[in-house]
Tab-separated table of C-alpha atoms in Angstrom:
chain	number	residue	atom	x	y	z
A	1	MET	CA	-186.810	-71.859	-16.085
A	2	PRO	CA	-184.765	-74.597	-18.073
A	3	SER	CA	-183.537	-77.729	-16.705
A	4	ASN	CA	-180.309	-77.767	-15.259
A	5	GLU	CA	-178.867	-80.242	-17.628
A	6	ARG	CA	-179.287	-77.642	-20.389
A	7	VAL	CA	-176.737	-75.302	-18.355
A	8	ARG	CA	-173.218	-76.279	-19.661
A	9	ILE	CA	-170.520	-74.926	-17.107
A	10	LEU	CA	-166.855	-75.279	-17.446
A	11	VAL	CA	-164.384	-75.560	-14.385
A	12	VAL	CA	-160.980	-74.289	-14.627
A	13	ASP	CA	-158.136	-75.187	-12.298
A	14	ASP	CA	-155.003	-76.564	-12.265
A	15	GLU	CA	-155.336	-78.528	-9.335
A	16	GLU	CA	-157.444	-81.638	-10.121
A	17	ILE	CA	-158.704	-82.252	-6.750
A	18	VAL	CA	-160.388	-78.930	-6.821
A	19	ARG	CA	-161.746	-79.638	-10.399
A	20	GLU	CA	-163.163	-83.102	-9.647
A	21	SER	CA	-164.776	-81.625	-6.112
A	22	LEU	CA	-166.486	-78.811	-7.877
A	23	ALA	CA	-167.752	-80.955	-11.131
A	24	GLY	CA	-169.014	-83.633	-8.689
A	25	TRP	CA	-171.110	-80.897	-6.758
A	26	LEU	CA	-172.328	-79.417	-9.759
A	27	ASP	CA	-173.246	-82.827	-11.412
A	28	LYS	CA	-175.503	-83.764	-8.430
A	29	ASP	CA	-177.459	-80.326	-9.159
A	30	GLY	CA	-178.037	-81.748	-12.527
A	31	TYR	CA	-175.775	-79.271	-14.412
A	32	SER	CA	-173.652	-80.675	-17.727
A	33	VAL	CA	-170.007	-79.750	-16.552
A	34	GLU	CA	-166.660	-80.151	-18.109
A	35	GLN	CA	-163.292	-79.367	-16.863
A	36	ALA	CA	-160.039	-77.805	-17.979
A	37	ALA	CA	-156.620	-77.802	-16.339
A	38	ASP	CA	-155.422	-74.465	-17.831
A	39	GLY	CA	-156.537	-71.272	-19.580
A	40	PRO	CA	-155.492	-72.228	-23.180
A	41	SER	CA	-157.149	-75.556	-23.119
A	42	ALA	CA	-160.078	-73.747	-21.598
A	43	LEU	CA	-159.955	-71.305	-24.279
A	44	THR	CA	-160.386	-74.179	-26.871
A	45	ARG	CA	-163.084	-75.591	-25.210
A	46	ILE	CA	-164.876	-72.507	-25.431
A	47	ARG	CA	-164.250	-71.791	-29.147
A	48	ASP	CA	-165.406	-75.337	-30.011
A	49	HIS	CA	-168.427	-75.873	-27.830
A	50	GLY	CA	-169.714	-72.700	-25.792
A	51	PHE	CA	-170.926	-72.584	-22.136
A	52	SER	CA	-173.163	-70.820	-20.021
A	53	ILE	CA	-170.834	-70.397	-17.189
A	54	LEU	CA	-167.071	-70.402	-16.842
A	55	ILE	CA	-165.943	-71.018	-13.261
A	56	THR	CA	-161.993	-70.422	-13.046
A	57	ASP	CA	-159.249	-70.151	-10.424
A	58	LEU	CA	-157.701	-66.717	-10.459
A	59	LYS	CA	-153.852	-67.981	-9.816
A	60	MET	CA	-152.928	-70.469	-12.459
A	61	PRO	CA	-149.423	-71.083	-14.077
A	62	GLY	CA	-149.280	-69.310	-17.830
A	63	MET	CA	-152.449	-67.902	-18.357
A	64	ASP	CA	-154.267	-66.635	-15.123
A	65	GLY	CA	-157.636	-66.143	-14.409
A	66	LEU	CA	-157.794	-62.573	-15.102
A	67	THR	CA	-156.565	-63.117	-18.518
A	68	LEU	CA	-158.855	-66.271	-19.143
A	69	GLN	CA	-161.769	-64.156	-18.523
A	70	ALA	CA	-160.630	-61.578	-21.051
A	71	GLU	CA	-159.912	-63.902	-23.654
A	72	ALA	CA	-163.084	-66.024	-23.073
A	73	ARG	CA	-165.422	-62.813	-23.370
A	74	LYS	CA	-163.997	-61.949	-26.623
A	75	VAL	CA	-165.126	-65.258	-28.090
A	76	GLN	CA	-168.529	-65.438	-26.125
A	77	PRO	CA	-169.260	-61.848	-24.618
A	78	ALA	CA	-172.619	-63.096	-22.826
A	79	LEU	CA	-170.470	-65.735	-20.665
A	80	ALA	CA	-171.111	-65.853	-17.119
A	81	VAL	CA	-167.653	-65.663	-15.136
A	82	VAL	CA	-167.163	-66.652	-11.503
A	83	ILE	CA	-163.415	-66.260	-10.272
A	84	MET	CA	-162.210	-68.606	-7.440
A	85	THR	CA	-159.537	-67.198	-5.171
A	86	ALA	CA	-157.954	-67.581	-1.857
A	87	PHE	CA	-158.953	-65.028	1.008
A	88	ALA	CA	-155.379	-63.115	0.457
A	89	THR	CA	-156.284	-62.232	-3.286
A	90	VAL	CA	-159.804	-61.024	-2.675
A	91	ASP	CA	-158.885	-57.582	-4.062
A	92	THR	CA	-157.892	-59.031	-7.300
A	93	ALA	CA	-161.459	-60.880	-7.455
A	94	VAL	CA	-162.805	-57.605	-6.657
A	95	THR	CA	-160.929	-56.296	-9.959
A	96	ALA	CA	-162.148	-59.196	-11.744
A	97	MET	CA	-165.796	-58.165	-11.234
A	98	LYS	CA	-165.019	-54.408	-12.279
A	99	GLN	CA	-163.831	-56.220	-15.591
A	100	GLY	CA	-167.279	-58.066	-15.963
A	101	ALA	CA	-167.015	-61.184	-13.671
A	102	PHE	CA	-170.191	-62.075	-12.430
A	103	ASP	CA	-168.985	-62.796	-8.835
A	104	TYR	CA	-166.120	-64.793	-6.931
A	105	LEU	CA	-165.700	-67.664	-4.467
A	106	VAL	CA	-163.454	-67.462	-1.814
A	107	LYS	CA	-161.627	-70.986	-1.047
A	108	PRO	CA	-162.577	-73.026	0.933
A	109	PHE	CA	-166.209	-72.767	0.025
A	110	ASP	CA	-169.049	-74.961	0.752
A	111	PRO	CA	-171.404	-76.523	-1.922
A	112	GLU	CA	-174.533	-74.698	-0.685
A	113	GLU	CA	-172.803	-71.459	-1.515
A	114	LEU	CA	-171.858	-72.621	-4.669
A	115	SER	CA	-175.661	-74.047	-5.595
A	116	MET	CA	-177.021	-70.638	-4.533
A	117	MET	CA	-174.848	-68.894	-6.854
A	118	MET	CA	-175.289	-71.170	-9.828
A	119	GLN	CA	-179.156	-70.713	-9.455
A	120	LYS	CA	-178.856	-66.863	-9.355
A	121	ILE	CA	-176.454	-67.014	-12.594
A	122	VAL	CA	-179.041	-69.473	-14.339
A	123	ALA	CA	-182.036	-67.143	-13.210
A	124	GLN	CA	-180.561	-63.849	-14.583
A	125	GLN	CA	-179.425	-65.491	-17.941
A	126	GLU	CA	-183.152	-66.689	-18.384
A	127	LEU	CA	-184.111	-62.935	-17.568
A	128	VAL	CA	-181.886	-61.547	-20.168
A	129	ARG	CA	-183.384	-64.070	-22.530
A	130	GLU	CA	-186.840	-63.310	-21.904
A	131	ASN	CA	-186.133	-59.456	-22.158
A	132	ALA	CA	-184.246	-60.017	-25.493
A	133	VAL	CA	-187.280	-61.972	-26.806
A	134	LEU	CA	-189.778	-59.354	-25.685
A	135	ARG	CA	-187.634	-56.578	-27.048
A	136	ARG	CA	-187.712	-58.247	-30.363
A	137	ALA	CA	-191.348	-58.893	-30.012
A	138	LEU	CA	-191.868	-55.046	-29.490
A	139	LYS	CA	-189.502	-53.866	-32.242
A	140	LYS	CA	-191.289	-56.138	-34.653
A	141	GLU	CA	-194.491	-54.315	-33.424
A	142	HIS	CA	-193.060	-50.907	-34.130
A	143	GLN	CA	-191.447	-51.553	-37.367
A	144	LEU	CA	-192.081	-51.674	-41.064
A	145	HIS	CA	-189.157	-53.466	-42.179
A	146	ASP	CA	-185.741	-50.955	-41.466
A	147	LEU	CA	-188.378	-48.149	-40.256
A	148	ALA	CA	-188.650	-48.204	-36.574
A	149	SER	CA	-191.286	-45.827	-34.756
A	150	LYS	CA	-193.914	-46.041	-31.811
A	151	ALA	CA	-195.259	-42.636	-32.685
A	152	PRO	CA	-198.923	-42.598	-33.438
A	153	VAL	CA	-198.304	-40.448	-36.436
A	154	MET	CA	-195.881	-42.940	-37.787
A	155	GLN	CA	-197.922	-45.982	-37.134
A	156	ALA	CA	-200.597	-44.182	-39.190
A	157	VAL	CA	-197.985	-43.796	-41.903
A	158	PHE	CA	-197.016	-47.598	-41.441
A	159	GLU	CA	-200.614	-48.559	-42.080
A	160	LEU	CA	-201.108	-46.563	-44.889
A	161	ALA	CA	-198.148	-47.794	-46.507
A	162	ARG	CA	-199.004	-51.399	-46.193
A	163	THR	CA	-202.440	-50.730	-47.836
A	164	ALA	CA	-201.031	-48.888	-50.121
A	165	ALA	CA	-198.357	-51.187	-50.982
A	166	HIS	CA	-200.974	-53.949	-52.467
A	167	ALA	CA	-202.202	-51.535	-54.967
A	168	ASN	CA	-200.550	-50.271	-58.186
A	169	SER	CA	-201.169	-46.721	-57.694
A	170	THR	CA	-198.537	-44.115	-57.803
A	171	ILE	CA	-197.445	-43.214	-54.393
A	172	LEU	CA	-195.856	-39.829	-53.764
A	173	ILE	CA	-193.835	-39.613	-50.216
A	174	LEU	CA	-193.489	-36.336	-49.038
A	175	GLY	CA	-190.597	-35.172	-46.094
A	176	GLU	CA	-187.501	-33.527	-45.357
A	177	SER	CA	-184.155	-34.606	-46.297
A	178	GLY	CA	-182.974	-37.270	-44.079
A	179	ALA	CA	-186.559	-38.569	-43.024
A	180	GLY	CA	-186.180	-41.966	-44.409
A	181	LYS	CA	-188.189	-41.352	-47.629
A	182	GLU	CA	-185.749	-44.224	-49.608
A	183	VAL	CA	-186.416	-46.595	-46.833
A	184	LEU	CA	-190.108	-46.264	-47.068
A	185	ALA	CA	-190.180	-46.571	-50.710
A	186	ARG	CA	-188.215	-50.035	-50.048
A	187	ALA	CA	-190.544	-51.076	-47.289
A	188	ILE	CA	-193.575	-50.566	-49.764
A	189	HIS	CA	-191.654	-52.359	-52.517
A	190	ALA	CA	-191.091	-55.160	-49.995
A	191	GLU	CA	-194.688	-55.273	-48.764
A	192	SER	CA	-196.305	-55.765	-52.181
A	193	PRO	CA	-196.911	-58.047	-54.731
A	194	ARG	CA	-193.963	-56.909	-56.894
A	195	ALA	CA	-191.623	-57.968	-53.890
A	196	ASP	CA	-189.458	-60.543	-55.915
A	197	GLY	CA	-189.076	-57.910	-59.086
A	198	PRO	CA	-186.172	-55.266	-58.950
A	199	PHE	CA	-186.337	-52.183	-56.875
A	200	VAL	CA	-184.629	-49.210	-59.058
A	201	GLU	CA	-183.822	-45.928	-57.591
A	202	VAL	CA	-183.100	-42.764	-59.512
A	203	SER	CA	-181.687	-39.541	-57.809
A	204	CYS	CA	-183.477	-36.951	-60.151
A	205	ALA	CA	-181.590	-33.964	-58.392
A	206	ALA	CA	-177.954	-35.670	-58.768
A	207	LEU	CA	-178.140	-35.517	-62.408
A	208	THR	CA	-178.442	-32.659	-65.526
A	209	GLU	CA	-181.738	-33.061	-67.604
A	210	SER	CA	-180.018	-34.637	-70.573
A	211	LEU	CA	-178.344	-37.138	-68.102
A	212	LEU	CA	-181.350	-37.887	-66.313
A	213	GLU	CA	-183.343	-38.425	-69.453
A	214	SER	CA	-180.547	-40.819	-70.625
A	215	GLU	CA	-180.666	-42.435	-67.338
A	216	LEU	CA	-184.662	-43.202	-67.226
A	217	PHE	CA	-185.385	-43.976	-70.902
A	218	GLY	CA	-181.961	-45.273	-72.145
A	219	HIS	CA	-180.262	-44.577	-75.532
A	220	GLU	CA	-179.776	-46.032	-78.756
A	221	LYS	CA	-176.165	-46.593	-79.902
A	222	GLY	CA	-174.828	-43.105	-81.837
A	223	SER	CA	-177.883	-40.967	-80.405
A	224	PHE	CA	-175.049	-38.548	-79.078
A	225	THR	CA	-171.597	-38.099	-78.578
A	226	GLY	CA	-170.240	-40.906	-76.410
A	227	ALA	CA	-173.221	-43.145	-76.991
A	228	THR	CA	-171.359	-46.273	-77.936
A	229	ALA	CA	-173.826	-48.838	-77.367
A	230	ARG	CA	-177.339	-49.296	-76.611
A	231	ARG	CA	-178.058	-48.840	-73.376
A	232	LYS	CA	-181.451	-49.608	-71.333
A	233	GLY	CA	-182.862	-46.972	-69.029
A	234	LYS	CA	-184.107	-47.368	-65.496
A	235	PHE	CA	-187.526	-48.006	-66.667
A	236	GLU	CA	-186.726	-50.993	-68.544
A	237	ALA	CA	-184.437	-51.939	-65.332
A	238	ALA	CA	-187.300	-51.661	-63.196
A	239	HIS	CA	-189.855	-53.965	-65.197
A	240	LYS	CA	-192.154	-56.092	-62.955
A	241	GLY	CA	-190.959	-54.035	-60.188
A	242	THR	CA	-190.844	-50.867	-58.463
A	243	LEU	CA	-188.973	-47.443	-59.778
A	244	PHE	CA	-188.315	-44.964	-57.172
A	245	LEU	CA	-187.740	-41.348	-58.430
A	246	ASP	CA	-186.050	-39.586	-55.558
A	247	GLU	CA	-186.245	-35.804	-55.607
A	248	VAL	CA	-188.655	-35.743	-58.207
A	249	GLY	CA	-189.484	-32.041	-57.631
A	250	ASP	CA	-186.080	-31.338	-59.115
A	251	ILE	CA	-186.781	-32.476	-62.663
A	252	GLY	CA	-186.696	-29.901	-65.303
A	253	PRO	CA	-189.759	-28.621	-67.960
A	254	LYS	CA	-189.142	-31.178	-70.625
A	255	LEU	CA	-188.368	-34.175	-68.511
A	256	GLN	CA	-191.760	-33.518	-66.605
A	257	LEU	CA	-193.229	-33.764	-69.966
A	258	ASP	CA	-191.727	-36.889	-70.798
A	259	LEU	CA	-192.475	-38.576	-67.219
A	260	LEU	CA	-196.091	-37.557	-67.688
A	261	ARG	CA	-196.576	-39.414	-70.724
A	262	VAL	CA	-194.952	-42.525	-69.569
A	263	LEU	CA	-196.913	-42.547	-66.512
A	264	GLU	CA	-200.326	-42.169	-68.834
A	265	GLU	CA	-199.105	-44.546	-71.368
A	266	ARG	CA	-196.635	-46.942	-69.895
A	267	ARG	CA	-194.597	-46.684	-73.241
A	268	PHE	CA	-191.709	-44.657	-74.405
A	269	GLN	CA	-188.867	-44.613	-76.844
A	270	ARG	CA	-185.154	-44.721	-75.831
A	271	ILE	CA	-183.324	-41.428	-76.967
A	272	GLY	CA	-182.350	-41.658	-80.701
A	273	GLY	CA	-184.614	-44.414	-81.235
A	274	ASN	CA	-187.972	-45.396	-83.117
A	275	GLU	CA	-188.956	-48.702	-81.210
A	276	THR	CA	-191.516	-48.411	-78.567
A	277	VAL	CA	-190.580	-49.868	-75.354
A	278	GLU	CA	-193.691	-50.898	-72.950
A	279	VAL	CA	-193.168	-51.754	-69.209
A	280	ASP	CA	-195.104	-52.661	-66.221
A	281	VAL	CA	-193.548	-50.593	-63.438
A	282	ARG	CA	-194.933	-49.317	-60.259
A	283	ILE	CA	-193.557	-45.824	-59.509
A	284	VAL	CA	-193.007	-44.579	-56.068
A	285	ALA	CA	-191.901	-40.934	-55.976
A	286	ALA	CA	-190.343	-38.571	-53.346
A	287	THR	CA	-189.516	-35.200	-52.865
A	288	ASN	CA	-188.642	-32.317	-50.001
A	289	LYS	CA	-190.119	-29.713	-52.103
A	290	ASP	CA	-193.761	-27.946	-51.792
A	291	LEU	CA	-194.998	-29.318	-55.194
A	292	PRO	CA	-198.433	-27.267	-54.837
A	293	ARG	CA	-196.254	-24.077	-54.165
A	294	ALA	CA	-194.184	-25.004	-57.238
A	295	VAL	CA	-197.091	-25.703	-59.369
A	296	ALA	CA	-198.551	-22.373	-58.211
A	297	ALA	CA	-195.397	-20.615	-59.354
A	298	GLY	CA	-195.261	-22.590	-62.644
A	299	THR	CA	-192.204	-24.465	-62.052
A	300	PHE	CA	-193.852	-27.774	-62.102
A	301	ARG	CA	-196.554	-29.117	-64.303
A	302	GLU	CA	-200.002	-29.614	-62.630
A	303	ASP	CA	-201.065	-32.378	-64.642
A	304	LEU	CA	-197.808	-34.265	-63.566
A	305	PHE	CA	-198.251	-33.508	-59.934
A	306	TYR	CA	-201.890	-34.992	-60.001
A	307	ARG	CA	-200.214	-37.830	-61.855
A	308	LEU	CA	-197.611	-38.281	-59.091
A	309	ASN	CA	-199.796	-37.509	-55.955
A	310	VAL	CA	-202.494	-40.498	-56.409
A	311	ILE	CA	-201.513	-41.655	-52.603
A	312	PRO	CA	-199.542	-38.933	-51.024
A	313	ILE	CA	-197.668	-40.170	-47.776
A	314	ARG	CA	-196.086	-37.711	-45.576
A	315	LEU	CA	-193.128	-39.037	-43.458
A	316	PRO	CA	-192.869	-36.525	-40.473
A	317	PRO	CA	-189.637	-34.936	-39.584
A	318	LEU	CA	-188.070	-36.488	-36.258
A	319	ARG	CA	-188.446	-33.556	-34.125
A	320	GLU	CA	-192.489	-34.044	-34.378
A	321	ARG	CA	-191.747	-37.649	-33.148
A	322	ARG	CA	-189.042	-37.178	-30.609
A	323	GLU	CA	-190.307	-40.199	-28.364
A	324	ASP	CA	-188.927	-42.490	-31.305
A	325	ILE	CA	-185.418	-41.493	-30.618
A	326	PRO	CA	-184.799	-44.068	-28.145
A	327	LEU	CA	-186.180	-46.841	-30.481
A	328	LEU	CA	-184.216	-45.408	-33.150
A	329	VAL	CA	-181.104	-45.364	-30.899
A	330	ASP	CA	-181.440	-48.899	-30.211
A	331	HIS	CA	-182.239	-49.801	-33.938
A	332	PHE	CA	-179.025	-48.408	-34.929
A	333	ILE	CA	-176.727	-49.307	-32.065
A	334	GLU	CA	-177.566	-53.012	-32.908
A	335	ARG	CA	-176.524	-52.418	-36.559
A	336	LEU	CA	-173.548	-50.818	-35.684
A	337	SER	CA	-172.345	-53.319	-33.638
A	338	ALA	CA	-172.813	-55.654	-36.471
A	339	GLU	CA	-171.162	-53.308	-38.984
A	340	LEU	CA	-168.193	-52.642	-36.597
A	341	GLY	CA	-167.944	-55.834	-35.181
A	342	ARG	CA	-167.615	-54.899	-31.639
A	343	GLU	CA	-170.081	-54.958	-28.756
A	344	ILE	CA	-171.921	-51.512	-27.970
A	345	GLU	CA	-174.312	-51.843	-25.107
A	346	GLY	CA	-176.118	-48.531	-25.756
A	347	VAL	CA	-175.801	-44.825	-24.760
A	348	SER	CA	-175.369	-43.149	-21.569
A	349	ALA	CA	-178.183	-41.213	-19.933
A	350	GLU	CA	-176.150	-37.851	-20.433
A	351	ALA	CA	-175.689	-38.896	-24.177
A	352	MET	CA	-179.501	-39.960	-24.626
A	353	ASN	CA	-180.693	-36.608	-22.845
A	354	ALA	CA	-178.430	-34.653	-25.479
A	355	LEU	CA	-179.957	-37.036	-28.480
A	356	MET	CA	-183.354	-36.046	-27.317
A	357	ALA	CA	-182.681	-32.268	-27.107
A	358	GLN	CA	-181.104	-31.824	-30.592
A	359	PRO	CA	-183.362	-30.059	-33.142
A	360	TRP	CA	-182.244	-32.856	-35.874
A	361	PRO	CA	-182.304	-30.778	-39.165
A	362	GLY	CA	-181.108	-34.028	-40.967
A	363	ASN	CA	-183.844	-36.017	-39.160
A	364	VAL	CA	-183.086	-39.936	-39.047
A	365	ARG	CA	-179.747	-39.885	-41.220
A	366	GLU	CA	-178.281	-37.177	-39.125
A	367	LEU	CA	-179.067	-39.285	-35.934
A	368	ARG	CA	-177.609	-42.216	-37.503
A	369	ASN	CA	-174.411	-40.672	-38.475
A	370	VAL	CA	-174.021	-39.068	-34.896
A	371	LEU	CA	-174.354	-42.236	-33.378
A	372	GLU	CA	-171.936	-43.850	-35.926
A	373	ARG	CA	-169.369	-41.235	-35.144
A	374	GLY	CA	-170.049	-42.037	-31.448
A	375	ALA	CA	-169.651	-45.804	-31.844
A	376	VAL	CA	-166.336	-45.466	-33.535
A	377	VAL	CA	-164.842	-42.902	-30.975
A	378	ALA	CA	-166.223	-44.677	-27.981
A	379	ARG	CA	-163.658	-46.329	-25.801
A	380	GLY	CA	-165.900	-48.519	-23.887
A	381	PRO	CA	-169.191	-50.412	-24.545
A	382	MET	CA	-171.301	-47.450	-23.869
A	383	ILE	CA	-171.515	-44.646	-26.132
A	384	GLU	CA	-170.866	-41.330	-23.814
A	385	LEU	CA	-172.032	-37.566	-24.592
A	386	VAL	CA	-168.089	-36.574	-25.593
A	387	ASP	CA	-168.372	-39.271	-28.271
A	388	LEU	CA	-171.167	-37.899	-29.984
A	389	GLY	CA	-169.766	-34.562	-30.319
A	390	LEU	CA	-172.957	-32.748	-29.185
A	391	SER	CA	-173.253	-30.004	-26.726
A	392	PRO	CA	-175.039	-31.013	-23.315
A	393	PRO	CA	-178.802	-30.326	-23.582
A	394	THR	CA	-179.635	-27.234	-21.422
A	395	GLY	CA	-182.703	-25.227	-21.005
A	396	PRO	CA	-186.192	-26.780	-20.982
A	397	ALA	CA	-187.132	-30.288	-21.630
A	398	PRO	CA	-187.193	-31.401	-25.198
A	399	GLY	CA	-190.363	-30.183	-27.335
A	400	GLY	CA	-190.345	-27.029	-25.057
A	401	PRO	CA	-188.851	-23.648	-26.332
A	402	ARG	CA	-184.894	-24.089	-26.988
A	403	PRO	CA	-182.585	-21.360	-25.385
A	404	ALA	CA	-180.682	-19.406	-27.855
A	405	THR	CA	-177.203	-20.172	-28.400
A	406	ALA	CA	-174.551	-17.249	-27.724
A	407	SER	CA	-171.687	-19.488	-28.908
A	408	PHE	CA	-170.889	-17.273	-31.858
A	409	PRO	CA	-172.482	-13.812	-31.170
A	410	ASP	CA	-170.507	-12.002	-34.008
A	411	GLU	CA	-171.174	-14.485	-36.642
A	412	SER	CA	-174.310	-14.854	-39.082
A	413	LEU	CA	-175.894	-18.155	-39.707
A	414	ASP	CA	-174.394	-18.411	-43.011
A	415	ASP	CA	-170.865	-17.716	-41.466
A	416	VAL	CA	-171.347	-20.579	-39.034
A	417	GLU	CA	-172.632	-22.984	-41.650
A	418	ARG	CA	-169.809	-22.168	-43.802
A	419	ARG	CA	-167.337	-22.702	-41.333
A	420	GLN	CA	-168.896	-26.133	-40.495
A	421	ILE	CA	-168.926	-27.053	-43.985
A	422	ALA	CA	-165.282	-26.093	-44.504
A	423	ALA	CA	-164.181	-28.020	-41.213
A	424	VAL	CA	-165.865	-31.317	-42.223
A	425	LEU	CA	-164.451	-31.173	-45.783
A	426	ALA	CA	-160.890	-30.573	-44.536
A	427	HIS	CA	-161.443	-33.570	-41.935
A	428	THR	CA	-162.507	-36.084	-44.605
A	429	GLY	CA	-160.067	-34.776	-47.070
A	430	PHE	CA	-162.518	-33.232	-49.330
A	431	ASN	CA	-164.315	-36.340	-49.645
A	432	VAL	CA	-167.905	-35.050	-50.486
A	433	SER	CA	-169.815	-38.342	-50.283
A	434	GLN	CA	-168.401	-38.996	-46.739
A	435	SER	CA	-168.723	-35.154	-45.798
A	436	ALA	CA	-172.630	-35.312	-46.890
A	437	ARG	CA	-173.012	-38.078	-44.740
A	438	VAL	CA	-171.380	-36.595	-41.610
A	439	LEU	CA	-173.415	-33.538	-42.349
A	440	GLY	CA	-176.728	-35.249	-42.794
A	441	VAL	CA	-177.379	-33.979	-46.271
A	442	ASP	CA	-177.343	-35.412	-49.652
A	443	ARG	CA	-174.371	-34.591	-52.047
A	444	VAL	CA	-176.298	-32.180	-54.535
A	445	THR	CA	-177.223	-30.143	-51.517
A	446	LEU	CA	-173.580	-30.204	-50.075
A	447	TYR	CA	-172.332	-29.404	-53.724
A	448	ASN	CA	-174.670	-26.380	-53.926
A	449	LYS	CA	-173.679	-25.170	-50.560
A	450	MET	CA	-169.624	-25.353	-51.575
A	451	ARG	CA	-170.802	-23.058	-54.655
A	452	LYS	CA	-172.738	-20.728	-52.399
A	453	TYR	CA	-169.626	-20.331	-49.959
A	454	GLY	CA	-166.912	-20.638	-52.440
A	455	LEU	CA	-165.656	-23.608	-50.970
A	456	ARG	CA	-163.041	-25.380	-53.355
A	457	ARG	CA	-159.853	-27.702	-52.354
A	458	ASP	CA	-156.521	-26.093	-51.618
A	459	GLY	CA	-154.736	-25.245	-55.113
A	460	GLU	CA	-157.876	-25.173	-57.106
A	461	ASP	CA	-157.974	-22.130	-59.244
A	462	GLU	CA	-161.474	-20.878	-59.686
A	463	PRO	CA	-162.229	-17.124	-59.200
A	464	GLY	CA	-164.240	-16.243	-56.151
A	465	ALA	CA	-163.407	-19.573	-54.484
A	466	THR	CA	-161.965	-19.959	-51.041
A	467	PRO	CA	-159.357	-22.808	-50.655
A	468	VAL	CA	-160.384	-25.228	-47.898
A	469	ARG	CA	-157.260	-25.878	-45.424
């Protein structure tokens, strides 16, 4: 327990005799006490100095106690507020408690009651601090930089990643879309001796083969139409650092051969150039494809697969580690609170049950997007089930068989998917990046789905295209 002199209390009352009496009693108990005669001056003191406890009269000219409580907690959300009131306005004091006050005192009150209440508040605040310290320690134990998990299968991933980070070998991260492959790649870089060097990412699925070749190796001036100046590629940009090749399973045959040569020799020539460029780069690649099957089918070079697959790390999907969902929810809520600039305490029990019951085809990325939606639309400090846009969980507990849904008995899965994508595109004003985030997929996947279902912005004139309205 801290000494009382470390506990700062602000007493606010327009009657000087009440302020002086309270301050005198609290001072005898060893607290550090300041006084204010009205709400505005109290707010100034709170903004300038900060306090552990605010004791304020309910009825004051100008700004009353309820208004002061609301404004003070905007400045200092964890401030404990005690309302002083006459017996005739106890109902209003109860309203103040519903709005976040710790307790109320009915005038006239005796010093012993005041002392006991202060001790109770101080003890609770200390418990909250201790819990926060324990939660931070627990999170640190279950984290690898921005990855959070307490599942044994993920702890094994963390251990392998930490070990592999200190070698210079190529790492191949295998996992579904949204499982956190890029986050793991960044964690490996941060754990490695190359942490002070650059981390450079290339999405191999987002570019055509010719553009990707230029992106990776750079080009000389005049090497092709539009090449108005020499441009260094990502390999050079990642010198002394880490190059992350995301969705490496999507690269074409020619580039597979070029990549193999660079991995073997650590040297290359820019497009249209004769100069040999040597680089010191650590390669971390990732894919959601079954590369052994692609090798068997002849669409991926076997020698390149073995070059990439030196240290394979499989990142399990979220459905295989549902025990991580509460931890991830806390992790994302903390970040969203900071990003959105508002206090979000967590999710309701009903909302958590729904989160635990979801199949999460988009994995951790989808979970994060659902929570962001909930945080944006929530009206209070808690995210409720309705805020998430999810159906309430039904049937057996998470992990058991899931009941079949009969929401759209006359529609195929393609029909349902097309309608969902069209609705999201319409909602975002056809912003593909934003729509991909909401749907929990990458932009390339969304573009492919749009082509598959013929989805185009209303007014675009492409044969077979269905306008999105």
